[in-house]
mmCIF file of C-alpha atoms in Angstrom:
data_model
loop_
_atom_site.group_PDB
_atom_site.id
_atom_site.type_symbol
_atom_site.label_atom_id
_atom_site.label_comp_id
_atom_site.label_asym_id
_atom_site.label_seq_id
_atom_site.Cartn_x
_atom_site.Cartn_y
_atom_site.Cartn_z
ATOM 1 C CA UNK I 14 6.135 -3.615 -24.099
ATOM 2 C CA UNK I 15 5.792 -3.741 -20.423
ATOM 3 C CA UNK I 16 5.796 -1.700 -17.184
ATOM 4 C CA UNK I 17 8.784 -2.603 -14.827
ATOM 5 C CA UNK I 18 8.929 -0.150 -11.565
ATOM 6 C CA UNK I 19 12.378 0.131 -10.440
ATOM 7 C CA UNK I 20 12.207 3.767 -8.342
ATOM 8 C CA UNK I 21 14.050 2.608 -5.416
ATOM 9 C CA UNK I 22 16.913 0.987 -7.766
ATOM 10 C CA UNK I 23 16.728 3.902 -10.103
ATOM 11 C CA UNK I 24 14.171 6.628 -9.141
ATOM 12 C CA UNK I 25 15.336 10.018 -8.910
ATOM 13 C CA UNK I 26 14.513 10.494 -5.421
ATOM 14 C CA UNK I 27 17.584 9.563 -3.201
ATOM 15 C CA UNK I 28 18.712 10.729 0.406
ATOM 16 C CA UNK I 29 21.900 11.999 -1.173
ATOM 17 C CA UNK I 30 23.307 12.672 -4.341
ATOM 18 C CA UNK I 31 22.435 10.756 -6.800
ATOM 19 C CA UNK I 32 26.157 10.243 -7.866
ATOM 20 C CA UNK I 33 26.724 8.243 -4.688
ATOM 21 C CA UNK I 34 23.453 6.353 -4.799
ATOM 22 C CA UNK I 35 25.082 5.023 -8.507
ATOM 23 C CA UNK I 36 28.024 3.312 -6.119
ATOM 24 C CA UNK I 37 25.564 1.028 -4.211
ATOM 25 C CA UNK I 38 24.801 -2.060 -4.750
ATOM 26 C CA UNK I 39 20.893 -1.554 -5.527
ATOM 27 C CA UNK I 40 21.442 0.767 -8.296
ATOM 28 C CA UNK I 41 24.834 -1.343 -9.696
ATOM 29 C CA UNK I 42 22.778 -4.520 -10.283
ATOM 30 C CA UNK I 43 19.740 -2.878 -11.844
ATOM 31 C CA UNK I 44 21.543 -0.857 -14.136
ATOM 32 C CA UNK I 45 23.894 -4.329 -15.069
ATOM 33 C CA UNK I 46 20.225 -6.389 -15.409
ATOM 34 C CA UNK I 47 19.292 -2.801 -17.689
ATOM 35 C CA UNK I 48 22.279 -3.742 -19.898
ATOM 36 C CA UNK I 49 22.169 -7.159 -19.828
ATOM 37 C CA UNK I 50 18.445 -7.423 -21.380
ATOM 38 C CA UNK I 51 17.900 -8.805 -24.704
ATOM 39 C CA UNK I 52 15.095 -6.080 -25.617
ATOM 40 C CA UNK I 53 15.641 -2.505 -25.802
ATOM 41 C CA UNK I 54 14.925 -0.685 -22.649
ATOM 42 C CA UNK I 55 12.838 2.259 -22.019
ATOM 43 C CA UNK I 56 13.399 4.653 -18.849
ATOM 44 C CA UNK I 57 10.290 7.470 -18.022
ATOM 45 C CA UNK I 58 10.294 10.285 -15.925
ATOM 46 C CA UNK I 59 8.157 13.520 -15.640
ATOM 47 C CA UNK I 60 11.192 15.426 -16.162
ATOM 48 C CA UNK I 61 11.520 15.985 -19.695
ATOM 49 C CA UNK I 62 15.232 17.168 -20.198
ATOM 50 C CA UNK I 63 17.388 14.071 -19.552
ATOM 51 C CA UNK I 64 20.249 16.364 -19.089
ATOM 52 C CA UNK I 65 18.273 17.792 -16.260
ATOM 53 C CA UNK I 66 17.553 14.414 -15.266
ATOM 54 C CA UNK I 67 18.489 11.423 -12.958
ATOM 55 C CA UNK I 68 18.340 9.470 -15.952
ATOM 56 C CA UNK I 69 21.568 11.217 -17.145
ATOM 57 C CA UNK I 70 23.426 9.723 -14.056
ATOM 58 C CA UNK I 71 21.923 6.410 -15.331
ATOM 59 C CA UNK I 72 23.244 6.702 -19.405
ATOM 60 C CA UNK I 73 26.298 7.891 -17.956
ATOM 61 C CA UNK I 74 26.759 4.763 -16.625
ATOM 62 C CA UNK I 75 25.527 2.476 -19.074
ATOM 63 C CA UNK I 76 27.893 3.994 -21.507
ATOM 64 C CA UNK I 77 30.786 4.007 -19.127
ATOM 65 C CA UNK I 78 29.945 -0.313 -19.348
ATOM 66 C CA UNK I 79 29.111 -0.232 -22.648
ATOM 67 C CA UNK I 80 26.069 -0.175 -23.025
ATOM 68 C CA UNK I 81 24.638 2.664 -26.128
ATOM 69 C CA UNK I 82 21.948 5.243 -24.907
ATOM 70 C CA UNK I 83 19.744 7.233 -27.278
ATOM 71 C CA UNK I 84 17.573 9.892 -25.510
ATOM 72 C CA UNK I 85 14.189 10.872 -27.277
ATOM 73 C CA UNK I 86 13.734 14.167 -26.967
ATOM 74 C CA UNK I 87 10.203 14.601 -28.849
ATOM 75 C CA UNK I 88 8.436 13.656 -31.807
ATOM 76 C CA UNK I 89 10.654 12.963 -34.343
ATOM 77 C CA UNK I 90 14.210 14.028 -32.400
ATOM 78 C CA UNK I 91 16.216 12.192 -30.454
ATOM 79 C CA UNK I 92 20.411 12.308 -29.368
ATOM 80 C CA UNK I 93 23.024 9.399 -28.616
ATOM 81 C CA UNK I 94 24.391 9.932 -24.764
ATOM 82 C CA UNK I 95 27.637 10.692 -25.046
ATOM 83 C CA UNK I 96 29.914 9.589 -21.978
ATOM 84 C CA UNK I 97 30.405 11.891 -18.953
ATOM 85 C CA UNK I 98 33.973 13.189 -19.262
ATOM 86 C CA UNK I 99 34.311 11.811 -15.140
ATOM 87 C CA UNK I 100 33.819 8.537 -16.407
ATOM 88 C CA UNK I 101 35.565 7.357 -13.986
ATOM 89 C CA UNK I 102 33.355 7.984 -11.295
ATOM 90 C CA UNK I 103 30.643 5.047 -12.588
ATOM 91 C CA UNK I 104 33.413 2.945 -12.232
ATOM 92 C CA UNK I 105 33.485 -0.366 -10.498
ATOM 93 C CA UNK I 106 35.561 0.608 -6.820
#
């Protein structure tokens, strides 16, 4: 396994909601190149909850292209992402 550092693709620290930083180009073709890897794919933060999380902007919108997310939660637990019902907002304009 190796480190990759994508923060200003995919960091959680944006000048605006992070819901419009997913509609820019920057985030659109690291999260494709996320999906498009032949290895699995692991995304770290400090914050533990990913439903508290920028990284639940990020499954949302792997999943809305596709692309299966399984959050681990702890030792021994983790949960599939399920899709954000406004889907529709990780959508290509």
């Amino acid at each position: 396994m190796r480190y990759e550092w994508q923060g200003k693709a995919l960091g959680g620290y944006s000048k605006g909601p992070y819901e419009e930083h997913t509609r820019t180009p920057l985030f659109r073709d690291a999260a494709s190149a996320l999906a498009h890897r032949a290895e699995r794919v692991c995304l770290m933060c400090a914050e533990s909850n990913p439903a508290d999380c920028h990284r639940s902007h990020i499954a949302d919108w792997l999943v809305a292209h596709g692309t299966p997310v399984v959050h681990l939660l702890g030792p021994g637990r983790s949960a599939e992402h399920a899709g954000n019902p406004q889907e529709e907002l990780w959508r290509e304009d």
